[in-house]
Amino acid sequence: DGSEDILELCAEIIMKAGEIQAGEGTSKTDKLVLRKTAGSCILRVAKDGGAQSRVSPAIFATLSRLFEDEDKSVKDLMLQKVYKGTAVEHGKLPFRFASLFAMVVHDTESHIVDRGKTLMRNTLLVMSKLKQSTGSEVVSIMPEHILPWLVYLLVVNKEYVDPEEDATQVSQAFKKNFEVFFNNVPTDGQNSA
């Protein structure tokens, strides 16, 4: 149906940081718009129930780069869209996408970091409440479902796959990402609130 081609094109745009011309011919503004559009398109395809599986782990990892983008407006848009699809729309966007919130933890702007933490907490609460209200043991609505996706994102992150990276620094960086998740997993008392 063409969605795989669209996803591949969007991933390529993200990988090239929005550069679509030979050399450095694309303006900074156009690159910004292209990155936002590519990320939004991947999220739109992921919301399509039949296409969820088409967003491969590789495309998912590529999307995570936008949560570490150089431009604040890209990160803001991606945070907003993932939150809307997961928490506000109660899982129309697969809950695994909430793992992306932890990717902003190393941002230089504290309000972006705080927003990522808040959105993670709110999404985990929604998941927990859905699980409780439905009495379902469906893995996809369990807050714990996010953790393997977060691990995957960290293992394939372009900064950490470099063998030259100091293992201690990488471990400390991973710890901050995991804290965003573990510090926000609802306790049993929060579930009933």
C-alpha positions as CSV (number, residue, x, y, z in Angstrom):
1,D,0.0,0.0,0.0
2,G,3.0,2.3,-0.1
3,S,3.3,3.0,3.6
4,E,6.7,1.2,3.8
5,D,8.1,3.4,1.1
6,I,6.8,6.5,2.9
7,L,8.3,5.3,6.1
8,E,11.7,4.6,4.4
9,L,11.7,8.1,2.8
10,C,10.8,9.7,6.2
11,A,13.6,7.8,7.9
12,E,16.1,8.9,5.2
13,I,15.1,12.5,5.7
14,I,15.6,12.2,9.5
15,M,19.0,10.4,9.0
16,K,20.2,13.2,6.7
17,A,18.9,15.8,9.2
18,G,16.6,17.2,6.5
19,E,19.2,17.6,3.8
20,I,17.5,16.5,0.5
21,Q,19.8,18.1,-2.0
22,A,23.3,17.2,-3.1
23,G,25.9,18.9,-0.9
24,E,24.5,21.4,1.6
25,G,21.8,22.9,-0.7
26,T,18.8,22.7,1.6
27,S,18.1,25.8,3.7
28,K,18.1,25.5,7.5
29,T,14.4,26.4,7.6
30,D,13.5,23.8,5.0
31,K,15.6,21.2,6.8
32,L,13.6,22.0,10.0
33,V,10.3,21.7,8.2
34,L,11.3,18.4,6.6
35,R,12.4,16.8,9.9
36,K,9.1,17.8,11.6
37,T,7.1,16.6,8.6
38,A,9.0,13.3,8.5
39,G,8.5,12.6,12.2
40,S,4.8,13.6,12.0
41,C,4.3,11.3,9.0
42,I,5.9,8.3,10.8
43,L,3.6,8.9,13.8
44,R,0.6,9.2,11.5
45,V,1.4,5.9,9.8
46,A,1.9,4.3,13.3
47,K,-1.6,5.4,14.4
48,D,-3.1,3.4,11.5
49,G,-4.0,0.2,13.3
50,G,-3.0,-2.1,10.4
51,A,0.3,-0.3,9.9
52,Q,1.6,-0.5,13.5
53,S,3.8,-3.4,12.7
54,R,5.2,-1.5,9.6
55,V,7.0,0.9,11.9
56,S,10.0,-1.4,12.2
57,P,12.4,-1.1,15.1
58,A,14.9,0.5,12.8
59,I,12.4,3.3,11.8
60,F,11.4,3.6,15.5
61,A,15.1,4.2,16.4
62,T,15.5,6.7,13.6
63,L,12.5,8.6,14.9
64,S,14.1,8.8,18.3
65,R,16.8,11.1,16.8
66,L,14.1,13.9,16.6
67,F,13.9,13.8,20.4
68,E,17.5,14.7,20.5
69,D,17.3,17.2,17.6
70,E,19.3,20.5,17.7
71,D,16.1,22.5,17.4
72,K,13.7,23.0,20.3
73,S,10.6,23.2,18.1
74,V,11.3,19.7,16.6
75,K,11.5,18.2,20.1
76,D,8.4,20.1,21.3
77,L,6.4,18.9,18.3
78,M,7.4,15.3,18.7
79,L,6.7,15.3,22.5
80,Q,3.3,16.8,21.8
81,K,2.4,14.4,19.1
82,V,3.5,11.2,20.9
83,Y,1.8,12.4,24.1
84,K,-1.5,13.0,22.2
85,G,-1.3,9.6,20.5
86,T,-0.4,7.6,23.6
87,A,-2.0,9.3,26.6
88,V,-4.7,11.6,25.3
89,E,-6.0,9.2,22.7
90,H,-5.6,6.2,25.0
91,G,-3.2,4.2,22.9
92,K,-4.2,5.1,19.4
93,L,-0.4,5.4,18.9
94,P,1.1,2.2,20.3
95,F,2.3,2.8,23.9
96,R,5.9,1.7,23.0
97,F,6.2,5.2,21.6
98,A,6.1,6.6,25.1
99,S,9.7,5.3,25.6
100,L,10.7,8.2,23.3
101,F,10.0,10.6,26.2
102,A,13.1,9.4,28.0
103,M,15.3,10.4,25.1
104,V,15.1,14.1,26.0
105,V,16.7,13.6,29.4
106,H,20.1,14.9,28.2
107,D,18.8,18.1,26.7
108,T,20.5,21.3,27.6
109,E,17.1,23.0,28.2
110,S,15.7,22.0,31.5
111,H,12.1,22.7,30.5
112,I,12.4,20.1,27.7
113,V,13.8,17.5,30.2
114,D,11.0,18.3,32.7
115,R,8.3,18.1,30.0
116,G,9.7,14.7,28.9
117,K,9.5,13.4,32.5
118,T,6.0,14.8,33.0
119,L,4.7,13.3,29.8
120,M,6.3,9.9,30.7
121,R,4.6,10.0,34.1
122,N,1.2,11.0,32.7
123,T,1.4,8.3,30.0
124,L,2.4,5.6,32.5
125,L,-0.6,6.7,34.7
126,V,-3.0,6.4,31.8
127,M,-1.6,3.0,30.9
128,S,-2.0,1.9,34.5
129,K,-5.5,3.2,34.8
130,L,-6.5,1.5,31.5
131,K,-5.1,-1.8,32.8
132,Q,-6.9,-1.4,36.0
133,S,-10.3,-0.3,34.5
134,T,-10.3,-3.1,31.9
135,G,-8.9,-5.7,34.3
136,S,-6.8,-6.7,31.3
137,E,-3.4,-8.3,31.3
138,V,-2.8,-7.3,27.7
139,V,1.0,-6.7,27.6
140,S,0.7,-3.6,25.4
141,I,-1.1,-1.6,28.1
142,M,1.2,-2.6,30.9
143,P,3.6,0.2,31.9
144,E,6.4,-2.4,31.9
145,H,5.9,-2.8,28.1
146,I,7.8,0.5,27.5
147,L,11.1,-0.7,29.1
148,P,12.3,-3.1,26.4
149,W,11.7,-0.4,23.8
150,L,13.7,2.1,25.9
151,V,16.5,-0.5,26.2
152,Y,16.5,-0.9,22.4
153,L,16.6,2.8,21.7
154,L,19.6,3.2,24.0
155,V,21.5,0.2,22.6
156,V,21.2,1.5,19.0
157,N,21.6,5.2,19.8
158,K,24.2,6.7,17.5
159,E,26.1,8.2,20.5
160,Y,26.5,5.0,22.3
161,V,27.3,2.5,19.6
162,D,30.7,4.1,19.0
163,P,33.4,1.7,20.5
164,E,35.5,4.7,21.3
165,E,32.9,6.0,23.8
166,D,33.9,5.7,27.5
167,A,31.8,2.8,29.0
168,T,31.5,4.6,32.3
169,Q,30.0,7.7,30.6
170,V,27.7,5.6,28.6
171,S,26.5,3.8,31.7
172,Q,25.8,7.1,33.5
173,A,23.9,8.4,30.5
174,F,21.8,5.2,30.3
175,K,21.1,5.6,34.0
176,K,19.5,9.0,33.5
177,N,17.3,7.6,30.7
178,F,16.2,4.7,32.9
179,E,15.5,7.0,35.8
180,V,12.9,8.8,33.7
181,F,11.1,5.5,33.4
182,F,11.6,4.0,36.8
183,N,10.9,7.2,38.8
184,N,7.6,7.5,37.0
185,V,6.2,4.0,37.1
186,P,3.0,4.3,39.1
187,T,2.8,2.5,42.4
188,D,-0.3,0.5,43.4
189,G,-1.5,3.5,45.5
190,Q,-1.2,5.8,42.4
191,N,-3.1,3.3,40.3
192,S,-6.3,3.7,42.3
193,A,-6.1,7.5,42.5
